Coordinates of N, CA and C in Angstrom, one line a residue:
A183 N 12.3 0.5 -1.1 CA 13.7 0.3 -1.1 C 14.4 1.4 -2.0
P184 N 15.5 1.9 -1.6 CA 16.2 2.9 -2.4 C 16.9 2.3 -3.6
W185 N 16.0 2.0 -4.6 CA 16.5 1.2 -5.8 C 17.5 2.0 -6.7
L186 N 17.6 3.3 -6.5 CA 18.6 4.1 -7.3 C 19.9 4.1 -6.7
M187 N 20.1 3.6 -5.4 CA 21.4 3.8 -4.7 C 22.3 2.6 -5.2
R188 N 23.5 3.0 -5.5 CA 24.6 2.1 -5.8 C 25.2 1.5 -4.6
E189 N 25.5 2.4 -3.6 CA 26.1 2.0 -2.3 C 25.1 2.1 -1.2
I190 N 24.9 1.0 -0.5 CA 23.9 0.9 0.6 C 24.6 1.2 1.9
D191 N 24.2 2.2 2.7 CA 24.9 2.5 3.9 C 24.1 2.0 5.1
A192 N 24.6 2.3 6.3 CA 24.0 1.8 7.6 C 22.6 2.4 7.8
R193 N 22.3 3.6 7.3 CA 21.0 4.2 7.5 C 19.9 3.4 6.9
V194 N 20.2 2.9 5.7 CA 19.2 2.1 4.9 C 19.0 0.8 5.6
I195 N 20.1 0.2 6.1 CA 19.9 -1.1 6.8 C 19.2 -1.0 8.1
R196 N 19.4 0.2 8.8 CA 18.7 0.4 10.0 C 17.2 0.4 9.7
D197 N 16.8 1.1 8.7 CA 15.4 1.2 8.3 C 14.8 -0.2 8.0
F198 N 15.6 -1.0 7.3 CA 15.2 -2.3 7.0 C 15.1 -3.2 8.2
H199 N 16.0 -3.0 9.2 CA 15.9 -3.8 10.4 C 14.7 -3.4 11.2
Q200 N 14.3 -2.1 11.2 CA 13.1 -1.7 11.9 C 11.9 -2.4 11.3
T201 N 11.9 -2.5 9.9 CA 10.8 -3.1 9.2 C 10.7 -4.6 9.6
V202 N 11.8 -5.3 9.6 CA 11.9 -6.7 10.0 C 11.4 -6.9 11.4
T203 N 11.8 -6.0 12.3 CA 11.4 -6.1 13.7 C 9.9 -5.9 13.9
A204 N 9.4 -4.8 13.2 CA 8.0 -4.5 13.3 C 7.1 -5.6 12.7
Q205 N 7.5 -6.3 11.7 CA 6.7 -7.4 11.1 C 6.8 -8.7 12.0
G206 N 7.7 -8.7 12.9 CA 7.8 -9.9 13.8 C 8.4 -11.1 13.2
V207 N 9.2 -10.9 12.1 CA 9.8 -12.1 11.4 C 11.1 -12.4 12.0
Q208 N 11.6 -13.6 11.8 CA 12.8 -14.1 12.5 C 14.1 -13.7 11.8
R209 N 14.0 -13.4 10.5 CA 15.3 -13.1 9.8 C 15.0 -12.2 8.6
G210 N 15.9 -11.3 8.3 CA 15.7 -10.5 7.1 C 16.9 -10.6 6.2
I211 N 16.6 -10.6 4.8 CA 17.6 -10.7 3.8 C 17.5 -9.4 2.9
Y212 N 18.6 -8.6 2.9 CA 18.6 -7.4 2.0 C 19.4 -7.7 0.8
V213 N 18.8 -7.5 -0.4 CA 19.5 -7.8 -1.6 C 19.6 -6.5 -2.4
T214 N 20.8 -6.3 -2.9 CA 21.1 -5.1 -3.8 C 22.0 -5.5 -5.0
P215 N 21.8 -5.0 -6.1 CA 22.7 -5.2 -7.2 C 24.0 -4.4 -7.1
G216 N 24.0 -3.5 -6.1 CA 25.2 -2.7 -5.8 C 26.1 -3.3 -4.8
V217 N 26.6 -2.4 -3.9 CA 27.5 -2.8 -2.8 C 27.1 -2.3 -1.5
F218 N 27.6 -2.9 -0.4 CA 27.3 -2.4 0.9 C 28.5 -1.7 1.5
R219 N 28.3 -0.5 2.1 CA 29.4 0.1 2.8 C 29.8 -0.6 4.1
E220 N 31.0 -0.3 4.6 CA 31.4 -1.0 5.8 C 30.6 -0.7 7.0
D221 N 30.0 0.5 7.1 CA 29.1 0.8 8.2 C 27.9 -0.1 8.2
A222 N 27.4 -0.4 7.0 CA 26.2 -1.3 6.9 C 26.6 -2.7 7.3
R223 N 27.7 -3.2 6.9 CA 28.1 -4.5 7.3 C 28.4 -4.6 8.8
A224 N 28.9 -3.5 9.4 CA 29.2 -3.5 10.8 C 27.8 -3.5 11.6
F225 N 26.8 -2.9 11.0 CA 25.5 -2.8 11.7 C 24.9 -4.2 11.9
V226 N 25.0 -5.1 10.9 CA 24.3 -6.3 10.9 C 25.0 -7.4 11.7
R227 N 26.2 -7.1 12.2 CA 26.8 -8.1 13.1 C 26.0 -8.3 14.3
M228 N 25.8 -9.6 14.7 CA 25.0 -10.0 15.8 C 23.5 -9.7 15.7
K229 N 23.1 -9.5 14.4 CA 21.7 -9.3 14.2 C 21.2 -10.4 13.2
A230 N 19.9 -10.7 13.2 CA 19.3 -11.7 12.3 C 19.1 -11.1 10.9
L231 N 20.2 -10.6 10.3 CA 20.1 -10.0 9.0 C 21.2 -10.6 8.1
E232 N 20.9 -10.7 6.8 CA 21.8 -11.2 5.8 C 21.9 -10.1 4.7
L233 N 23.1 -9.8 4.3 CA 23.3 -8.8 3.2 C 23.8 -9.6 2.0
V234 N 23.1 -9.3 0.8 CA 23.5 -10.0 -0.4 C 23.8 -8.9 -1.4
D235 N 25.1 -8.7 -1.8 CA 25.4 -7.7 -2.8 C 25.4 -8.2 -4.2
G236 N 25.8 -7.3 -5.1 CA 25.7 -7.7 -6.5 C 26.5 -8.9 -6.9
T237 N 27.7 -9.0 -6.3 CA 28.5 -10.2 -6.6 C 27.9 -11.5 -6.1
D238 N 27.4 -11.4 -4.9 CA 26.7 -12.6 -4.3 C 25.5 -13.0 -5.1
L239 N 24.7 -12.0 -5.6 CA 23.5 -12.2 -6.3 C 23.9 -12.9 -7.7
L240 N 24.9 -12.4 -8.3 CA 25.3 -12.9 -9.6 C 25.7 -14.4 -9.4
R241 N 26.5 -14.7 -8.4 CA 26.9 -16.1 -8.1 C 25.7 -17.0 -8.0
T242 N 24.7 -16.5 -7.2 CA 23.4 -17.3 -7.0 C 22.7 -17.5 -8.3
L243 N 22.6 -16.5 -9.1 CA 21.9 -16.6 -10.4 C 22.6 -17.6 -11.3
Q244 N 23.9 -17.6 -11.3 CA 24.7 -18.5 -12.1 C 24.5 -19.9 -11.8
R245 N 24.1 -20.2 -10.5 CA 23.9 -21.6 -10.1 C 22.5 -22.1 -10.5
L246 N 21.6 -21.2 -11.0 CA 20.3 -21.6 -11.3 C 20.3 -22.4 -12.6
S247 N 19.2 -23.1 -12.8 CA 19.0 -23.8 -14.1 C 18.6 -22.8 -15.2
E248 N 18.6 -23.2 -16.4 CA 18.3 -22.3 -17.5 C 16.8 -21.9 -17.4
E249 N 15.9 -22.8 -17.0 CA 14.5 -22.5 -16.8 C 14.3 -21.5 -15.7
E250 N 15.0 -21.6 -14.6 CA 14.9 -20.7 -13.5 C 15.4 -19.3 -13.9
R251 N 16.5 -19.3 -14.7 CA 17.1 -18.0 -15.1 C 16.1 -17.3 -16.0
S252 N 15.5 -18.0 -16.9 CA 14.5 -17.4 -17.8 C 13.3 -16.8 -17.1
Y253 N 12.9 -17.5 -16.0 CA 11.8 -17.0 -15.2 C 12.1 -15.7 -14.6
F254 N 13.3 -15.6 -13.9 CA 13.7 -14.3 -13.2 C 14.0 -13.2 -14.2
L255 N 14.5 -13.6 -15.4 CA 14.8 -12.6 -16.4 C 13.5 -11.9 -16.9
H256 N 12.4 -12.8 -17.0 CA 11.1 -12.3 -17.4 C 10.6 -11.3 -16.4
R257 N 10.6 -11.6 -15.1 CA 10.1 -10.8 -14.1 C 10.9 -9.5 -14.0
T258 N 12.2 -9.6 -14.2 CA 13.1 -8.4 -14.0 C 12.9 -7.4 -15.2
T259 N 12.7 -7.9 -16.4 CA 12.6 -7.1 -17.6 C 11.2 -7.0 -18.1
A260 N 10.2 -7.0 -17.2 CA 8.8 -6.9 -17.6 C 8.4 -5.5 -18.1
G261 N 9.3 -4.5 -17.8 CA 9.0 -3.2 -18.2 C 9.3 -2.9 -19.7
P262 N 9.1 -1.7 -20.2 CA 9.3 -1.4 -21.6 C 10.8 -1.4 -21.9
L263 N 11.1 -1.7 -23.1 CA 12.5 -1.6 -23.6 C 13.0 -0.2 -23.5
P264 N 14.3 0.1 -23.2 CA 15.4 -0.8 -23.0 C 15.6 -1.1 -21.5
F265 N 14.5 -1.3 -20.8 CA 14.5 -1.7 -19.4 C 15.1 -0.6 -18.5
E266 N 14.9 0.7 -19.0 CA 15.3 1.8 -18.1 C 14.2 2.2 -17.2
A267 N 13.0 1.8 -17.4 CA 11.9 2.1 -16.5 C 11.7 0.9 -15.6
P268 N 11.4 1.1 -14.3 CA 11.2 0.0 -13.4 C 9.9 -0.6 -13.6
T269 N 9.7 -1.8 -13.2 CA 8.4 -2.5 -13.1 C 7.8 -2.3 -11.8
C270 N 6.5 -2.3 -11.8 CA 5.7 -2.0 -10.5 C 6.1 -3.0 -9.5
P271 N 6.4 -2.6 -8.3 CA 6.7 -3.6 -7.2 C 5.5 -4.4 -6.7
S272 N 4.3 -3.9 -7.1 CA 3.1 -4.5 -6.6 C 2.5 -5.5 -7.6
C273 N 2.4 -5.0 -8.9 CA 1.7 -5.8 -9.9 C 2.5 -6.2 -11.2
L274 N 3.8 -5.7 -11.2 CA 4.7 -6.0 -12.3 C 4.4 -5.3 -13.6
S275 N 3.4 -4.3 -13.6 CA 3.1 -3.6 -14.8 C 4.2 -2.6 -15.0
P276 N 4.4 -2.1 -16.3 CA 5.4 -1.0 -16.5 C 5.0 0.2 -15.8
M277 N 6.1 1.0 -15.4 CA 5.8 2.3 -14.7 C 6.1 3.5 -15.6
D278 N 5.4 4.5 -15.5 CA 5.5 5.7 -16.3 C 6.2 6.8 -15.5
L279 N 7.1 7.6 -16.1 CA 7.7 8.7 -15.4 C 6.9 10.0 -15.7
V280 N 6.3 10.5 -14.6 CA 5.4 11.7 -14.7 C 5.8 12.8 -13.7
N281 N 5.3 14.0 -13.9 CA 5.6 15.1 -13.0 C 4.8 14.8 -11.7
D282 N 5.4 15.2 -10.6 CA 4.8 15.0 -9.3 C 3.8 16.1 -9.0
S283 N 2.5 15.8 -9.3 CA 1.4 16.8 -9.2 C 1.2 17.2 -7.8
A284 N 1.5 16.3 -6.8 CA 1.3 16.7 -5.4 C 2.2 17.8 -5.0
A285 N 3.5 17.7 -5.5 CA 4.4 18.8 -5.2 C 4.1 20.1 -5.9
E286 N 3.6 20.0 -7.2 CA 3.3 21.1 -7.9 C 2.1 21.9 -7.3
Q287 N 1.2 21.2 -6.7 CA 0.0 21.8 -6.1 C 0.2 22.2 -4.6
G288 N 1.4 21.9 -4.1 CA 1.7 22.3 -2.7 C 1.0 21.4 -1.7
Q289 N 0.6 20.2 -2.1 CA -0.1 19.3 -1.2 C 0.9 18.7 -0.1
R290 N 2.2 18.9 -0.3 CA 3.1 18.4 0.7 C 3.2 19.3 1.9
E291 N 2.7 20.5 1.8 CA 2.6 21.5 2.9 C 1.3 21.2 3.7
C292 N 1.3 20.0 4.3 CA 0.1 19.6 5.0 C 0.4 19.2 6.4
D293 N -0.7 19.1 7.2 CA -0.7 18.6 8.6 C -1.3 17.2 8.6
L294 N -0.4 16.2 9.0 CA -0.9 14.8 9.0 C -1.3 14.4 10.4
V295 N -2.4 13.7 10.6 CA -2.9 13.3 11.9 C -3.3 11.8 11.7
Y296 N -2.7 11.0 12.6 CA -3.1 9.6 12.7 C -3.9 9.4 13.9
K297 N -5.1 8.9 13.8 CA -6.0 8.9 14.9 C -7.0 7.7 14.9
N298 N -6.6 6.6 14.2 CA -7.6 5.5 14.1 C -7.6 4.5 15.3
K299 N -6.7 4.8 16.3 CA -6.6 4.0 17.5 C -6.3 2.5 17.2
T300 N -5.5 2.3 16.1 CA -5.1 1.0 15.7 C -3.6 0.9 15.4
R301 N -3.1 -0.2 15.1 CA -1.7 -0.4 14.6 C -1.7 -0.3 13.1
Q302 N -1.0 0.7 12.6 CA -0.9 0.9 11.2 C 0.5 0.8 10.7
I303 N 0.7 0.5 9.4 CA 2.0 0.5 8.7 C 1.9 1.5 7.6
E304 N 2.8 2.5 7.6 CA 2.8 3.6 6.6 C 4.0 3.3 5.7
G305 N 3.7 3.0 4.4 CA 4.7 2.7 3.5 C 5.2 3.9 2.7
L306 N 4.6 5.1 2.8 CA 5.0 6.2 2.0 C 6.0 7.0 2.7
E307 N 6.8 7.7 2.0 CA 7.8 8.7 2.5 C 7.0 9.9 2.9
I308 N 7.2 10.4 4.1 CA 6.5 11.5 4.7 C 7.3 12.8 4.7
D309 N 6.7 13.9 4.1 CA 7.4 15.2 4.2 C 6.3 16.2 4.4
S310 N 6.1 16.6 5.7 CA 4.9 17.4 6.0 C 5.2 18.6 6.9
R311 N 4.2 19.4 7.1 CA 4.4 20.6 8.0 C 4.4 20.2 9.4
S312 N 3.4 19.3 9.7 CA 3.3 18.7 11.1 C 2.8 17.3 11.1
L313 N 3.1 16.6 12.1 CA 2.7 15.2 12.2 C 2.3 14.9 13.6
T314 N 1.1 14.3 13.8 CA 0.5 14.1 15.1 C 0.0 12.6 15.1
L315 N 0.3 11.9 16.2 CA -0.2 10.6 16.5 C -1.1 10.7 17.7
K316 N -2.4 10.4 17.6 CA -3.3 10.5 18.7 C -3.2 9.3 19.7
K317 N -3.9 9.4 20.8 CA -3.8 8.3 21.8 C -4.2 7.0 21.2
R318 N -3.5 5.9 21.7 CA -3.8 4.5 21.4 C -3.7 4.2 19.9
T319 N -2.9 5.1 19.2 CA -2.6 4.8 17.8 C -1.1 4.5 17.6
E320 N -0.8 3.4 17.0 CA 0.6 3.0 16.8 C 0.8 2.9 15.3
V321 N 1.9 3.6 14.8 CA 2.2 3.7 13.4 C 3.7 3.3 13.2
V322 N 3.9 2.3 12.3 CA 5.2 1.9 11.9 C 5.5 2.6 10.5
F323 N 6.5 3.5 10.5 CA 6.8 4.2 9.3 C 8.0 3.5 8.6
L324 N 7.7 2.9 7.4 CA 8.7 2.1 6.8 C 9.8 3.0 6.0
K325 N 9.4 4.2 5.7 CA 10.3 5.1 5.0 C 10.6 6.4 5.9
N326 N 11.5 7.2 5.4 CA 11.9 8.4 6.2 C 10.8 9.3 6.4
V327 N 10.7 10.0 7.6 CA 9.7 11.0 7.9 C 10.5 12.3 8.2
T328 N 10.1 13.3 7.4 CA 10.6 14.7 7.7 C 9.4 15.6 7.9
T329 N 9.5 16.3 9.0 CA 8.4 17.2 9.4 C 8.9 18.4 10.2
R330 N 8.2 19.5 10.2 CA 8.6 20.7 11.0 C 8.3 20.5 12.5
A331 N 7.2 19.8 12.8 CA 6.8 19.6 14.2 C 6.1 18.3 14.3
M332 N 6.4 17.6 15.5 CA 5.8 16.3 15.6 C 5.3 16.1 17.1
S333 N 4.1 15.6 17.2 CA 3.5 15.4 18.5 C 3.0 14.0 18.6
V334 N 3.5 13.2 19.6 CA 3.2 11.8 19.7 C 2.4 11.6 21.1
Q335 N 1.2 11.1 21.0 CA 0.4 10.7 22.1 C 0.2 9.2 22.1
G336 N 0.5 8.5 20.9 CA 0.5 7.1 20.8 C 1.9 6.6 20.7
K337 N 2.1 5.7 19.7 CA 3.5 5.1 19.5 C 3.9 5.3 18.1
A338 N 5.1 5.8 17.8 CA 5.6 6.0 16.5 C 6.9 5.3 16.4
I339 N 7.1 4.5 15.3 CA 8.3 3.7 15.1 C 8.8 4.1 13.7
G340 N 10.1 4.5 13.6 CA 10.6 4.8 12.3 C 11.9 5.7 12.4
N341 N 12.2 6.3 11.3 CA 13.4 7.2 11.2 C 12.8 8.6 11.0
F342 N 13.0 9.5 12.0 CA 12.4 10.8 12.0 C 13.4 12.0 12.0
V343 N 13.1 13.0 11.1 CA 13.9 14.2 11.1 C 12.9 15.3 11.4
V344 N 13.0 16.0 12.5 CA 12.0 17.0 13.0 C 12.8 18.4 12.9
N345 N 12.3 19.2 12.0 CA 13.0 20.5 11.9 C 12.7 21.5 13.0
G346 N 11.7 21.1 13.9 CA 11.4 21.9 15.0 C 11.5 21.1 16.3
C347 N 10.3 21.0 17.0 CA 10.3 20.3 18.3 C 9.5 19.0 18.1
L348 N 10.1 17.9 18.7 CA 9.4 16.7 18.9 C 8.8 16.6 20.3
H349 N 7.5 16.5 20.4 CA 6.8 16.5 21.7 C 6.2 15.1 21.9
I350 N 6.7 14.5 23.0 CA 6.2 13.2 23.4 C 5.3 13.4 24.6
A351 N 4.0 13.2 24.5 CA 3.1 13.5 25.6 C 3.0 12.2 26.5
A352 N 2.3 12.4 27.6 CA 2.1 11.3 28.6 C 1.5 10.1 27.8
G353 N 2.0 8.9 27.9 CA 1.5 7.8 27.3 C 2.1 7.6 25.9
G354 N 2.8 8.6 25.4 CA 3.4 8.5 24.0 C 4.7 7.8 24.0
C355 N 5.1 7.3 22.9 CA 6.4 6.6 22.8 C 6.9 6.7 21.4
V356 N 8.2 7.0 21.3 CA 8.9 7.0 20.0 C 10.0 6.1 20.0
S357 N 10.1 5.2 18.9 CA 11.2 4.2 18.8 C 11.8 4.3 17.4
G358 N 13.1 4.1 17.4 CA 13.8 4.1 16.1 C 15.0 5.1 16.1
L359 N 15.0 6.0 15.2 CA 16.0 7.0 15.1 C 15.4 8.4 15.0
V360 N 15.9 9.4 15.8 CA 15.3 10.7 15.8 C 16.4 11.7 15.7
T361 N 16.2 12.7 14.8 CA 17.1 13.9 14.7 C 16.2 15.1 14.8
A362 N 16.4 16.0 15.7 CA 15.5 17.1 15.9 C 16.2 18.3 16.5
R363 N 15.5 19.5 16.3 CA 16.1 20.7 16.9 C 15.9 20.7 18.4
A364 N 14.7 20.1 18.9 CA 14.4 20.1 20.3 C 13.5 18.9 20.6
I365 N 13.6 18.3 21.8 CA 12.7 17.2 22.2 C 12.1 17.6 23.5
Q366 N 10.7 17.6 23.6 CA 10.0 17.8 24.9 C 9.4 16.5 25.3
L367 N 9.9 15.9 26.4 CA 9.4 14.6 26.9 C 8.6 14.9 28.2
D368 N 7.3 14.7 28.1 CA 6.4 14.9 29.2 C 6.5 13.7 30.2
P369 N 6.2 13.9 31.5 CA 6.1 12.8 32.4 C 5.2 11.8 31.9
G370 N 5.6 10.5 31.9 CA 4.8 9.4 31.4 C 5.0 9.1 29.9
G371 N 5.8 10.0 29.3 CA 6.2 9.7 27.9 C 7.5 8.9 27.8
T372 N 7.7 8.2 26.7 CA 8.8 7.3 26.6 C 9.6 7.5 25.3
M373 N 10.9 7.7 25.4 CA 11.8 7.8 24.3 C 12.7 6.5 24.2
E374 N 12.3 5.7 23.2 CA 13.1 4.4 23.0 C 14.0 4.6 21.8
A375 N 14.0 5.8 21.2 CA 14.8 6.0 20.0 C 16.2 6.4 20.3
E376 N 17.1 6.2 19.3 CA 18.4 6.8 19.3 C 18.2 8.2 18.9
A377 N 18.5 9.2 19.7 CA 18.1 10.6 19.5 C 19.4 11.5 19.3
R378 N 19.2 12.5 18.5 CA 20.3 13.4 18.3 C 19.7 14.8 18.2
I379 N 20.2 15.8 19.0 CA 19.8 17.2 18.9 C 20.8 17.9 18.0
V380 N 20.3 18.6 17.0 CA 21.2 19.3 16.1 C 20.7 20.8 15.9
N381 N 21.6 21.6 15.3 CA 21.2 23.0 15.0 C 20.7 23.1 13.6
E382 N 20.3 24.3 13.3 CA 19.7 24.6 12.0 C 20.6 24.2 10.8
S383 N 21.9 24.6 10.9 CA 22.8 24.3 9.8 C 23.0 22.8 9.6
E384 N 23.0 22.0 10.7 CA 23.1 20.6 10.6 C 21.9 20.0 9.9
L385 N 20.7 20.5 10.3 CA 19.5 20.0 9.8 C 19.4 20.2 8.3
A386 N 20.0 21.3 7.8 CA 19.9 21.7 6.4 C 20.4 20.5 5.5
H387 N 21.4 19.8 6.0 CA 22.0 18.7 5.3 C 21.2 17.5 5.3
L388 N 20.2 17.4 6.3 CA 19.4 16.2 6.4 C 18.1 16.3 5.7
R389 N 17.7 17.5 5.3 CA 16.4 17.7 4.7 C 16.4 17.0 3.3
P390 N 15.4 16.3 3.0 CA 15.4 15.6 1.7 C 15.3 16.5 0.5
L391 N 16.0 16.1 -0.5 CA 15.9 16.9 -1.8 C 14.4 16.8 -2.3
P392 N 13.9 17.8 -2.9 CA 12.5 17.8 -3.4 C 12.3 16.8 -4.4
I393 N 11.1 16.1 -4.3 CA 10.7 15.1 -5.3 C 10.2 15.9 -6.5
Q394 N 10.8 15.8 -7.7 CA 10.4 16.5 -8.8 C 9.5 15.6 -9.8
R395 N 9.9 14.3 -9.9 CA 9.1 13.5 -10.7 C 8.9 12.1 -10.0
I396 N 8.0 11.3 -10.5 CA 7.7 10.1 -9.8 C 7.5 9.0 -10.9
W397 N 7.8 7.8 -10.6 CA 7.4 6.6 -11.4 C 6.0 6.2 -10.9
R398 N 5.0 6.2 -11.8 CA 3.6 5.8 -11.4 C 3.3 4.6 -12.2
C399 N 2.6 3.6 -11.6 CA 2.2 2.4 -12.2 C 1.3 2.7 -13.4
S400 N 1.5 2.1 -14.5 CA 0.7 2.3 -15.7 C -0.7 1.7 -15.5
N401 N -0.9 0.8 -14.4 CA -2.2 0.2 -14.1 C -3.0 1.1 -13.2
S402 N -2.6 2.3 -13.0 CA -3.3 3.3 -12.2 C -4.7 3.6 -12.8
P403 N -5.8 3.7 -12.0 CA -5.8 3.8 -10.6 C -6.1 2.5 -9.9
V404 N -6.1 1.4 -10.6 CA -6.3 0.0 -10.0 C -5.1 -0.2 -9.1
C405 N -3.9 0.1 -9.5 CA -2.7 -0.1 -8.7 C -2.2 1.3 -8.4
R406 N -1.9 1.7 -7.2 CA -1.6 3.1 -6.8 C -0.1 3.2 -6.4
A407 N 0.7 2.2 -6.8 CA 2.1 2.2 -6.5 C 2.9 3.4 -7.2
V408 N 3.7 4.1 -6.4 CA 4.6 5.1 -7.0 C 6.0 5.0 -6.4
L409 N 7.0 5.5 -7.1 CA 8.3 5.5 -6.7 C 8.9 6.9 -6.9
P410 N 9.4 7.6 -5.8 CA 9.9 9.0 -6.0 C 11.2 9.0 -6.7
V411 N 11.4 10.1 -7.4 CA 12.6 10.4 -8.1 C 13.1 11.7 -7.6
R412 N 14.3 11.7 -6.9 CA 14.9 12.9 -6.4 C 16.1 13.2 -7.3
P413 N 16.5 14.5 -7.2 CA 17.7 14.9 -7.9 C 18.9 14.2 -7.3
D414 N 20.0 14.1 -8.1 CA 21.2 13.4 -7.6 C 21.8 14.3 -6.4
P415 N 21.9 13.7 -5.2 CA 22.4 14.5 -4.1 C 23.7 15.1 -4.3
V416 N 24.5 14.6 -5.2 CA 25.9 15.2 -5.5 C 25.7 16.6 -6.0
A417 N 24.6 16.8 -6.7 CA 24.4 18.1 -7.4 C 23.9 19.2 -6.4
R418 N 23.6 18.8 -5.2 CA 23.1 19.8 -4.3 C 24.1 20.9 -4.0
G419 N 23.7 22.1 -4.1 CA 24.6 23.3 -3.8 C 25.5 23.7 -4.9
T420 N 25.4 23.0 -6.0 CA 26.3 23.4 -7.1 C 25.7 24.4 -8.0
G421 N 26.5 25.2 -8.7 CA 25.9 26.3 -9.5 C 25.9 25.9 -11.0

């Protein structure tokens, strides 16, 4: 979840809706201490989604008993004082702010291939040189995917930004949201996604800001949870 965001827009809620749909659950509730933009509220109309903003959350907490409030306060502030560091979403251990060694070593300049011929759920944010899904492989991407080239022979579900060409081969299927320079759809391929073709200048605004540091669970390597930290997008392009 984009825990650093104060205002939640429709893009975030679309990602959440894809996750709810992929899990096969009947209803999804998105809670934020911030606020929802109007496009987010418009998106959930006629959908099995409920939005709870900071005001609604506060009202709910105020209706709790003192014992219940103490319980949630303990879970929320389990990290080190003064609660500026997040707690691990998996094990509730404190998280440490560290340099992103993967980015420093150039490991993000990689070619990713999914080929297990099974249904997988990918919870990491993907930023790669190329992305390939082999036949009979289905992957649900819970976070944004940015890649220079993408080839799908199986099924890909998620929010994709392709800086080059998205190739959907025979038997392949892409569902979700797609922004790409070009799309090649072979006979027998299926495009179920909301797609948009853009030029290079438009793509420049969609590329994610580089991850410079990450929150890593202090219980590593037992727990491998990490949270990316990106620069403030408002600062992009400023001198």
